[in-house]
XYZ file of C-alpha atoms in Angstrom:
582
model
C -3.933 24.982 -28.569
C -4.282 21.244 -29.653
C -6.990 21.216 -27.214
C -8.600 23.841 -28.374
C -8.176 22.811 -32.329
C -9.228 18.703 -31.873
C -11.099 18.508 -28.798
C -10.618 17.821 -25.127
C -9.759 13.727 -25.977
C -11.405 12.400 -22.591
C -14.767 14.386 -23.385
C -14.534 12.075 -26.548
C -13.967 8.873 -24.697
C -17.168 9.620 -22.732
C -19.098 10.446 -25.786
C -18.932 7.055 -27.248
C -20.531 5.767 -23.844
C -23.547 8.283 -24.372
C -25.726 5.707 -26.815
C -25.308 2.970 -23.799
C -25.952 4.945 -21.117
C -29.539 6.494 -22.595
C -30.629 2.884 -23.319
C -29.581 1.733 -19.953
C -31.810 5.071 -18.613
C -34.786 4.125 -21.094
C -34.340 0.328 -19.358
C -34.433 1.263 -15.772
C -38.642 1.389 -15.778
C -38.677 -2.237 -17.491
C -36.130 -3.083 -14.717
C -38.385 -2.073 -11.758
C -42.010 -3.542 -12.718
C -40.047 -7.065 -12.349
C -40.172 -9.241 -9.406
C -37.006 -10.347 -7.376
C -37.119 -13.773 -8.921
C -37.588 -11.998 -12.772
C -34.844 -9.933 -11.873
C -32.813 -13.160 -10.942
C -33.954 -15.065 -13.981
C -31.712 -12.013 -16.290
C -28.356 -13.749 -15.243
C -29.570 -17.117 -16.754
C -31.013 -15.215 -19.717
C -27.650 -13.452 -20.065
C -25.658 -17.044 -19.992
C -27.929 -18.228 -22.434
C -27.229 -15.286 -24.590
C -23.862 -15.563 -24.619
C -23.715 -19.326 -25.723
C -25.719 -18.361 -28.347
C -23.186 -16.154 -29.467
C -23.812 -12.815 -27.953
C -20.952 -10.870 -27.052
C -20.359 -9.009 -23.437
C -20.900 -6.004 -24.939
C -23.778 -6.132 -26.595
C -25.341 -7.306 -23.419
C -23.826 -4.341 -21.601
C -26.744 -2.227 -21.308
C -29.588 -4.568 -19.881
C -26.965 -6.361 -17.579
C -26.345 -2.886 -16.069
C -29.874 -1.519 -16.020
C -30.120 -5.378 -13.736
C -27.513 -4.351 -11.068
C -28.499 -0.799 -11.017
C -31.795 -2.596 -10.267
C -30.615 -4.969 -7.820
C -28.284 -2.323 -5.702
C -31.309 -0.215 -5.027
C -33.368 -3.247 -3.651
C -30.539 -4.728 -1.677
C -28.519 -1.897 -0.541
C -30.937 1.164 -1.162
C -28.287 2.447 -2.991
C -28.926 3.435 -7.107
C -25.670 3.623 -9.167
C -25.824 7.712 -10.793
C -24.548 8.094 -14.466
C -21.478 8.908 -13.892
C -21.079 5.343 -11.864
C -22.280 3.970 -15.179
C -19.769 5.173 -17.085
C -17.114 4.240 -14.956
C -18.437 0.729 -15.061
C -18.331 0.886 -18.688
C -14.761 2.251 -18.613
C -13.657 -0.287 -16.465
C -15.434 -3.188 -18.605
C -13.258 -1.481 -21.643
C -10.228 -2.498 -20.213
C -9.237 1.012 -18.777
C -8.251 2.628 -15.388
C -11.398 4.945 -14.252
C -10.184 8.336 -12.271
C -13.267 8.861 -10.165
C -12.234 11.699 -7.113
C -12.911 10.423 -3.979
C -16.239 9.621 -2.434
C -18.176 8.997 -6.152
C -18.792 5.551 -4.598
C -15.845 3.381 -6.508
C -16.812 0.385 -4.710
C -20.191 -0.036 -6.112
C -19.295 1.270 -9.848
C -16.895 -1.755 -9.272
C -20.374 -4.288 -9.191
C -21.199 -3.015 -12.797
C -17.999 -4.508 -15.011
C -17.492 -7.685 -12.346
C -21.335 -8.884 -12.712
C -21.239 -8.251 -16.731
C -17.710 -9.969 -17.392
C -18.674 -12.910 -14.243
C -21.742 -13.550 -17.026
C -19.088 -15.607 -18.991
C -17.938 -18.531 -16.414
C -14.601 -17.581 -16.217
C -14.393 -15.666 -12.774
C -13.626 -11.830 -12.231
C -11.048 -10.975 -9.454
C -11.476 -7.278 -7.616
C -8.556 -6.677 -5.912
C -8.497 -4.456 -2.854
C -5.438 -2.914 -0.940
C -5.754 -5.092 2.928
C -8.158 -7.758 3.975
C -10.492 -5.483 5.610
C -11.397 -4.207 2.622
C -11.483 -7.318 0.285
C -13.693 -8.851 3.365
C -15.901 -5.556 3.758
C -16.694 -5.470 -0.418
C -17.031 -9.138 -0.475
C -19.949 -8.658 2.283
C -21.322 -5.446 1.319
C -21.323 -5.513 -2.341
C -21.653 -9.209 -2.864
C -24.858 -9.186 -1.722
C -26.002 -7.644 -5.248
C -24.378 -10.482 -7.112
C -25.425 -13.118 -4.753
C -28.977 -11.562 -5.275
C -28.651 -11.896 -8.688
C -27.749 -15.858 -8.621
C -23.680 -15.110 -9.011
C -21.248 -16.861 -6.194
C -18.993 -14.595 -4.517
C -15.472 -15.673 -3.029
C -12.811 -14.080 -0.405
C -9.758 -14.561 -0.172
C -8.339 -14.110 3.617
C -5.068 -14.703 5.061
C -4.544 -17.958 7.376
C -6.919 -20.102 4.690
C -6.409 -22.995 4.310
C -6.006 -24.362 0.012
C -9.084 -25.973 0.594
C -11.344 -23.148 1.207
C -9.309 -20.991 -1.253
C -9.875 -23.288 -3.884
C -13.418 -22.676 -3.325
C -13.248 -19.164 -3.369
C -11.042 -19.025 -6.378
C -13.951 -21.148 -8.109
C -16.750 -18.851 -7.749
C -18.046 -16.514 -10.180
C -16.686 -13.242 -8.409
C -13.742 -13.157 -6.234
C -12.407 -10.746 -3.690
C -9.005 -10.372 -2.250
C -5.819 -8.377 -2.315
C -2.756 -8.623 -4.364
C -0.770 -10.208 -2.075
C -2.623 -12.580 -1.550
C -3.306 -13.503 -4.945
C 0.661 -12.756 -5.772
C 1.459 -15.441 -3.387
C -1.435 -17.861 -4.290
C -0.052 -18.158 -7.967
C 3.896 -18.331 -6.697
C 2.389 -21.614 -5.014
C 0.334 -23.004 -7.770
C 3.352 -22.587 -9.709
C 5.114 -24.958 -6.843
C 2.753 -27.229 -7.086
C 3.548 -30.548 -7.794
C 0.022 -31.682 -8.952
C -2.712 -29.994 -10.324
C -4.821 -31.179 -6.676
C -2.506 -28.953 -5.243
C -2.920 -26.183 -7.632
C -6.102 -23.204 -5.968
C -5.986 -20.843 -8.649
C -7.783 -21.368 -12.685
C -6.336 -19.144 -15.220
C -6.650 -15.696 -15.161
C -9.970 -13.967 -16.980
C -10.657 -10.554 -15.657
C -9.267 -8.054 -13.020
C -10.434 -4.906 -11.424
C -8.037 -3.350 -9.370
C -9.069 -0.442 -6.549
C -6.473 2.035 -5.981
C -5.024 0.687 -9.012
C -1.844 3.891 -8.646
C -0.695 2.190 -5.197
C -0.660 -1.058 -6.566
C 0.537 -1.029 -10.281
C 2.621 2.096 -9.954
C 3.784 2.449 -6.045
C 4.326 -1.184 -5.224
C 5.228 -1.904 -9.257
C 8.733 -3.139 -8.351
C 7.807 -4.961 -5.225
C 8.641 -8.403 -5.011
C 6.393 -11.254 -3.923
C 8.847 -13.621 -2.530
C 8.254 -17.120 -1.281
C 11.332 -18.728 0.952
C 12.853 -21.674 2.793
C 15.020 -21.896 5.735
C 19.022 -21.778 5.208
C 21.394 -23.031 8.077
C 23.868 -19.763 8.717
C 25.897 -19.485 11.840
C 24.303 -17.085 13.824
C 27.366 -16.147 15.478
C 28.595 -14.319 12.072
C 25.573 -12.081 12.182
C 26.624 -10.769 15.871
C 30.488 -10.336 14.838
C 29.418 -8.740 11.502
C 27.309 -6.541 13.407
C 29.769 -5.320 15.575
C 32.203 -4.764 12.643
C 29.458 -2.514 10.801
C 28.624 -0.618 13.644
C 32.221 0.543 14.312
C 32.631 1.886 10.879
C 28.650 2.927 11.002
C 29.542 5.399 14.235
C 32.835 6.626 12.613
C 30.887 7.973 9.483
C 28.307 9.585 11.781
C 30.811 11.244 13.666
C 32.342 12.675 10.317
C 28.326 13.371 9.164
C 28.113 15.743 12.454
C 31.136 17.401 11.841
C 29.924 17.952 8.169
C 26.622 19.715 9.802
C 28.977 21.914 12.054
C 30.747 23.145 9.575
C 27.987 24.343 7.038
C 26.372 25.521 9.260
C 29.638 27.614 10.051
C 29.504 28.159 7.045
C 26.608 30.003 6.484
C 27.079 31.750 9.281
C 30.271 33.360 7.718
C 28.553 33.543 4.189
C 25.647 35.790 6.578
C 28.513 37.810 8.331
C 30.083 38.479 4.920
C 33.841 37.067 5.827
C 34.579 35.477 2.984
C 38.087 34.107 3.880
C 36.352 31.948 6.718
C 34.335 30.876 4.338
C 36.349 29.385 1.941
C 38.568 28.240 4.118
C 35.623 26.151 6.193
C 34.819 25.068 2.526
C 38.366 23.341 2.117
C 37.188 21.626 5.228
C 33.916 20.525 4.259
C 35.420 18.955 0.840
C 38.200 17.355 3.235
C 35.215 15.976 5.321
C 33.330 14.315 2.647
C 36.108 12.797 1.459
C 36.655 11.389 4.797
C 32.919 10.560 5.340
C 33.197 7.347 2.254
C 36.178 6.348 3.744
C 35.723 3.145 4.050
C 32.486 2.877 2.689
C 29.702 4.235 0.096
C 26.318 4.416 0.750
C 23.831 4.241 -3.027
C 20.605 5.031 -1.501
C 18.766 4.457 -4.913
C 19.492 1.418 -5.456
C 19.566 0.622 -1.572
C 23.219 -0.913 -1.549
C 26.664 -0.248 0.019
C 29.915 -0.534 -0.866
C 33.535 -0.960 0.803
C 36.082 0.714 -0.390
C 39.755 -0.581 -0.786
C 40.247 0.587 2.701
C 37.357 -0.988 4.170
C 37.994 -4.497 3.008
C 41.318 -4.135 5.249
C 39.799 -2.560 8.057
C 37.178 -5.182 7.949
C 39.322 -8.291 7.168
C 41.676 -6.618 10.318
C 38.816 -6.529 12.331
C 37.715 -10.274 11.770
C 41.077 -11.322 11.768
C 40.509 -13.194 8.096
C 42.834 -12.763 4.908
C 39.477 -12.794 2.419
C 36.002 -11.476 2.887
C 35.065 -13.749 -0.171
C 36.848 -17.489 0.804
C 34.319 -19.775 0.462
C 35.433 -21.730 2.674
C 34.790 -19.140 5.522
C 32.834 -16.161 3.692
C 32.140 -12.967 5.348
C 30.933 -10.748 2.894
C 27.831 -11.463 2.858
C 27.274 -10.530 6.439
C 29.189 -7.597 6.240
C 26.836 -5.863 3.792
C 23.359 -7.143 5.186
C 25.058 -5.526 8.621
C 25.967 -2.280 6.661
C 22.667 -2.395 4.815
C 20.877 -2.607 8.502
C 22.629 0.247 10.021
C 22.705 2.964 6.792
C 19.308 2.125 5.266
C 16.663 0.331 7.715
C 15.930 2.912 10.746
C 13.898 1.514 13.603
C 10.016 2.872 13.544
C 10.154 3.829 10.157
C 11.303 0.751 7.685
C 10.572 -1.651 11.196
C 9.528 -1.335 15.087
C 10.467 -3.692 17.698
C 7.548 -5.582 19.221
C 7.612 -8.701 21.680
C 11.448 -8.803 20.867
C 10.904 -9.724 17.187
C 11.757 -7.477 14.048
C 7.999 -6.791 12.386
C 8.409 -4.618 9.056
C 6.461 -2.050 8.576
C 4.937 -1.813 4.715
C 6.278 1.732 3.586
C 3.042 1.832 1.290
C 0.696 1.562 3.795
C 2.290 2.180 7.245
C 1.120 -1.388 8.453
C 2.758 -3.638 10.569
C 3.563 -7.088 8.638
C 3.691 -10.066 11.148
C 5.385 -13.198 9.860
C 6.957 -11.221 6.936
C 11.005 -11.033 7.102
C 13.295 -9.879 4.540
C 15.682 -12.367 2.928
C 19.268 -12.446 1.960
C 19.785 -12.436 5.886
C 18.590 -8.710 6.108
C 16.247 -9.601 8.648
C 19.152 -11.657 10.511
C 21.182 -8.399 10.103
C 18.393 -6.596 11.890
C 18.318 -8.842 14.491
C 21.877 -8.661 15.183
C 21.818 -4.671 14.965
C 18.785 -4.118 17.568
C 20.115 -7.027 19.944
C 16.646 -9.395 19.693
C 17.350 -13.025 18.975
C 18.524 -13.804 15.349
C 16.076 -16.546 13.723
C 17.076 -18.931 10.698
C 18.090 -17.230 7.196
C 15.564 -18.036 4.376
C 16.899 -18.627 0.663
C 14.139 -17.680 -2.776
C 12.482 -20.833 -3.648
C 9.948 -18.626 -6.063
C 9.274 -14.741 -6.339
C 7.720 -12.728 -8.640
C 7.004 -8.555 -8.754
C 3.082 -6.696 -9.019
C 4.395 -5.807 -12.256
C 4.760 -9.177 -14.223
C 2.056 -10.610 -11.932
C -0.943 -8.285 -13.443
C 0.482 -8.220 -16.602
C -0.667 -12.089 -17.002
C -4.346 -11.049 -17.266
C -6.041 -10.997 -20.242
C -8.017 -7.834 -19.205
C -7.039 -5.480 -16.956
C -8.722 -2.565 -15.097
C -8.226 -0.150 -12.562
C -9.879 2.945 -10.511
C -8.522 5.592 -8.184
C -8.700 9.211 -7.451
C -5.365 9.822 -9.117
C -4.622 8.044 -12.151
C -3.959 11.003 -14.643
C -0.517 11.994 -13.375
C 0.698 8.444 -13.776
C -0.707 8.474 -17.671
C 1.915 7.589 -19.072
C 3.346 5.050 -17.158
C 0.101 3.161 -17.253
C 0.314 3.375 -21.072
C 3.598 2.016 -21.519
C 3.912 -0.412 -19.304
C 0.358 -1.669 -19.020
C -1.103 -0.605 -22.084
C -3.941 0.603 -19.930
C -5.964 4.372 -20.713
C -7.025 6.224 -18.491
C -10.348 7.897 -18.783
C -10.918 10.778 -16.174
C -15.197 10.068 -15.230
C -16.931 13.744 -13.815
C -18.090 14.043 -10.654
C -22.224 13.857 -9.973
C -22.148 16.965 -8.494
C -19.856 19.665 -9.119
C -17.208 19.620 -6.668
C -16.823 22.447 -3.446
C -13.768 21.139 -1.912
C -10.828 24.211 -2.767
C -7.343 22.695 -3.383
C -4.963 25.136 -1.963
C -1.313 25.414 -3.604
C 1.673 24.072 -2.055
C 3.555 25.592 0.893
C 7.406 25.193 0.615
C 9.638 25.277 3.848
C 13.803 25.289 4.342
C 13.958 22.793 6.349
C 11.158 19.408 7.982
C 11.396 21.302 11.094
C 9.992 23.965 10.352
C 7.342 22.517 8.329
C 6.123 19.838 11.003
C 5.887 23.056 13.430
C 3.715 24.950 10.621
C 1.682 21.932 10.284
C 0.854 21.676 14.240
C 0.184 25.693 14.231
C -2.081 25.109 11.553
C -3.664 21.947 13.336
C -3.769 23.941 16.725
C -5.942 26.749 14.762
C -8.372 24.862 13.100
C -8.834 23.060 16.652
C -9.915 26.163 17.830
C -12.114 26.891 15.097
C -13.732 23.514 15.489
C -13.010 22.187 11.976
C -11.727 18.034 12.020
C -8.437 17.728 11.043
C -6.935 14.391 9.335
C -3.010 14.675 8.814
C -1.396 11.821 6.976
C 2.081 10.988 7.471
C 4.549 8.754 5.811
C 6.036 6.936 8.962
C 5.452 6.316 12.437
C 8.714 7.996 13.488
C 7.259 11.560 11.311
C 3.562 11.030 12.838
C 5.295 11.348 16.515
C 7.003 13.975 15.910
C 3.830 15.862 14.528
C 2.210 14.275 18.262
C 4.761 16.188 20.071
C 4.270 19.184 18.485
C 0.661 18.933 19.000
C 1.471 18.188 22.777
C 3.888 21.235 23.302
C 0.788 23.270 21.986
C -1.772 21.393 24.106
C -3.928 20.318 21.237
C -5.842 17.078 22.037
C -5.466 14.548 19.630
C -5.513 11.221 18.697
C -2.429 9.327 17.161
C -2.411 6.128 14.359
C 0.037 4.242 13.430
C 1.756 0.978 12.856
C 2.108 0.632 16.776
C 0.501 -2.232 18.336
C -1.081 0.308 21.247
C -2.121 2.533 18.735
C -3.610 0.001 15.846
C -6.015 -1.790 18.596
C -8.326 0.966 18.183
C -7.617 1.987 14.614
C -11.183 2.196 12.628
C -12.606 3.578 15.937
C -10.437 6.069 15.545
C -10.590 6.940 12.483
C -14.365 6.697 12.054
C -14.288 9.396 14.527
C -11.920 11.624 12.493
C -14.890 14.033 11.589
C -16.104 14.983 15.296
C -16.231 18.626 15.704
C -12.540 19.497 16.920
C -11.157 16.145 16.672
C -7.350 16.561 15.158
C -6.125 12.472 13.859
C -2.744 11.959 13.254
C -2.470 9.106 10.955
C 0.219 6.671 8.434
C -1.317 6.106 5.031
C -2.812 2.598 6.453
C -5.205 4.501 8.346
C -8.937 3.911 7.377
C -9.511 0.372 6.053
C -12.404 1.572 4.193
C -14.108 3.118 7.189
C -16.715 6.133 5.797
C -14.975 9.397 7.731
C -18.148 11.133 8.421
C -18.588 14.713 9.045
C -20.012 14.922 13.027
C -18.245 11.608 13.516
C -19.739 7.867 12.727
C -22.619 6.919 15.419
C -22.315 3.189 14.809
C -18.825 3.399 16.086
C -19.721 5.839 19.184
C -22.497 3.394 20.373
C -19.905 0.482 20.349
C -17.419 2.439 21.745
C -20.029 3.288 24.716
C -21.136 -0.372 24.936
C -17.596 -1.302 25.643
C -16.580 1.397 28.201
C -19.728 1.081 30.094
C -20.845 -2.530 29.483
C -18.927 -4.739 28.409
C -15.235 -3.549 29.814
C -14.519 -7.877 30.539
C -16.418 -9.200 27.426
C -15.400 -7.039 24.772
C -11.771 -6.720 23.663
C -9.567 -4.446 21.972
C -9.781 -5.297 17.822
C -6.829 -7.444 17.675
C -4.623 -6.242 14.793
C -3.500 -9.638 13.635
C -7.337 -10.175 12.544
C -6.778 -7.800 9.622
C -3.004 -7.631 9.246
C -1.485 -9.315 6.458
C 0.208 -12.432 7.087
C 2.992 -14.826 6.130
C 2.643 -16.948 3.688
C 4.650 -20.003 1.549
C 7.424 -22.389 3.183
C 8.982 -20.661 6.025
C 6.810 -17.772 5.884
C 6.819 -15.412 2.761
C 9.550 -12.312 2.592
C 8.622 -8.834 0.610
C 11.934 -7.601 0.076
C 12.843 -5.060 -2.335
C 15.651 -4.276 -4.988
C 19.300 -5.159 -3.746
C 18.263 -7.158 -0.925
């Protein structure tokens, strides 16, 4: 009704943009008669401008009828309306929901080349290093073409060359990176040392994952602590005693609802409350000695599991400080109730590599601190490596929040409205499509129980196989996308699988680039893609390589090797993303 009374309040955000985006129309025929250098000469007109007292905005609408300009020569590609007003939504300060494929990335060129005008740098921020290093190389060639600098920022650089990349007018990277970069400048004990300048303007791209998703996570930098490794092993021990007791008591639990229904189904009511005497009896029982808070990601002994575990260990105190156990006793708890193998982690070359539950990537070099990681060790039997203490951390949160302007787009910001808004401060202005959309979002399908949704899923899979339609089915860990693989398997529907697995990442924008072959069914984690276009009939660049290698080249061209785009350590002993608790 409000609606209906005042007006739809985003169709009134875009109407204020309407007076810029007809001039910047009525400037694209002034923008083409120039030559490439002309066109080049507007950025030192613009600077000139501006110390002269001209703000950004007034600017605005010749500085965008210049990149429009510039994409079409360079990349062939001219930036529609719509693009426009996302740039000029972004260049507000606000988060741009654009659905996917309205071209993000190059409405992204728009605010950075306006804002870059000033001399104080503009950061884009992109989810992985692929994608920083495929933007930096794609779409910096409009800025470069208009006289701008463009940085990257990589993992494994050195502060030299990130000093120079942090310098130039536009820089791209991800917010890791970034995170970690100004943890160390903040370390630094003299401004030689120091890579980053202060803060100006940022653009972030799937700006939901990062400020929302990942909000809480915590950029941690660490140093090496002596611990006796020994501890970890007997701690482990310990936890996984107590750990196998509450299992057994979760089993029986399962037994006895399900005998429970069963009598509910049968109509005996008697059994049935009598098997629910039981199940409260076995609950009881299951916290024993121990509580599990999966929210906050923490356990906690109870009175009877201090004894049990001081009994164990033959010690009077957990806490003495002269010989303290508690601390290991938890991390091992923590390890068996809360971190499950192929899922939070997977095993590789007898190390402990986390896997990001954001993205589904692997993180080499990345360990968890408080001696979690040691805890992990212990539990899966691999050699236990040197604890690392905090020396400096800080979360995605606070570390956006120190820029002066902030702006972000995605496909789904408009759910999250209000968190944006009161945390961030940041509106979010929903920009049309060019083309009215023909994609039909189906309602949600409900089932009792995973099983029998996973099964559903691979029936569906199995008929649009036959039909011939691609099918892309994201998962949200490598331990759900192989079960959705066997499933497929029992039915005898070829497919290919993509996960956080080393065998399986090697070849993981091949396969994904061929997602859209007729018939082809991809089972992927949410890291699947690393900006790599998903086109309909599959991607021919990536079939000719994939020919040149098989038939060629078997000896001289290798597998993609995943540590070339995976993210890596970082800080004094290697950087730690741990979360809440740990």
């Amino acid at each position: 009704m409000l609606k209906a009374l005042l007006g739809d309040p985003n169709a009134r955000k875009l109407k204020k943009y309407q007076p810029d985006l007809a001039e910047i129309n009525l400037l694209e025929p002034e923008m083409e008669v120039l030559s490439d250098d002309e066109l080049r000469g507007k950025t030192a007109e613009f600077k000139q401008r501006i110390e002269k007292g001209e703000s950004l905005d007034d600017l605005l609408p010749e500085a965008f009828a210049v990149v429009r300009e510039a994409a079409k020569r360079v990349l062939g590609m001219r930036h529609f309306d719509v693009q426009l007003l996302g740039g000029m939504v972004l260049h507000d300060g606000q988060i741009a929901e654009m659905k996917t494929g309205e071209g993000k990335t190059l409405v992204a060129t728009l605010p950075a080349y306006l804002n870059a005008l000033s001399g104080k740098g503009v950061h884009v921020i992109t989810v992985n290093d692929y994608l920083a290093r495929r933007d930096a190389e794609w779409m910096g060639q409009v800025h470069r073409f208009l006289g701008l600098s463009v940085g990257l920022i990589q993992s494994g650089m050195n502060p030299i060359e990130r000093k120079r990349n942090y310098d130039c007018d536009i820089t791209y990277g991800t917010n890791s990176e970034l995170g970690f970069d100004y943890l160390r400048d903040n370390m630094a004990t003299s401004m030689q040392e120091v890579v980053q300048r202060p803060f100006n303007f940022c653009i972030i791209d799937e700006v939901d994952s990062v400020l929302i998703d990942e909000a809480r996570t915590p950029l941690i930098i660490s140093g090496q602590v002596d611990r006796p490794n020994e501890k970890y092993t007997r701690a482990s021990e310990v936890a996984r005693e107590l750990w196998q007791i509450r299992q057994g008591v979760k089993r029986q639990i399962e037994k006895v609802e399900a005998a429970i229904a069963q009598a509910i189904q049968e109509g005996n009511k008697s059994e049935a409350n009598q098997l629910n005497r039981e199940l409260d009896r076995l609950k009881e029982e299951l916290d024993r000695y121990y509580e599990v808070d999966e929210k906050q990601r923490n356990v906690l002994l109870s009175d009877e599991g201090f004894e049990v575990v001081e009994q164990r260990l033959g010690v009077k105190d957990l806490f003495d400080p002269k010989d303290p156990w508690a601390h290991f006793i938890f991390g091992a708890l923590k390890a068996y109730e809360l971190f499950i193998r192929d899922v939070n982690y997977i095993v590789r070359n007898d190390e402990i590599v986390i896997v990001d539950e954001f993205t589904g990537r692997v993180m080499p070099g990345r360990r968890w601190s408080d001696g979690l990681h040691q805890a992990i060790e212990a539990k899966e039997g691999v050699e236990i490596q040197p604890e690392t203490q905090t020396l400096a951390t800080i979360t995605y949160q606070n570390f956006f929040l120190l820029y002066p302007k902030l702006a972000g787009m995605t496909g789904t910001a408009k759910t999250e409205e209000a968190e944006f808004e009161k945390i961030y401060k940041l509106e979010v202005t929903v920009v049309p499509t060019n083309r009215p959309t023909r994609r039909v979002d189906l309602s949600d399908v409900v089932y009792k129980n995973e099983n029998a949704k996973w099964r559903a899923v691979a029936q569906e899979c199995a008929e649009m196989h036959q039909l011939g339609r691609p099918v892309l089915v994201g998962t949200t860990s490598v331990e759900k996308s192989e079960l959705l693989s066997t499933y497929l398997s029992e039915l005898s529907v070829p497919h290919n699988l993509l996960n956080a697995k080393p065998e399986n990442v090697e070849r993981e924008s091949e396969i994904i680039a061929q997602a859209g072959r007729k018939g082809t069914v991809t089972i992927a984690t949410n890291m699947a893609g690393r900006g790599t276009d998903i086109i309909l009939g599959g991607n021919a660049d990536y079939m000719a390589r994939l020919k040149v290698r098989e038939y060629l080249m078997p000896r001289i061209v290798q597998p993609e090797d995943e540590a070339a785009f995976a993210i890596s350590g970082a800080g004094a002993g290697g950087g730690a993303q741990g979360g809440q608790g740990f």
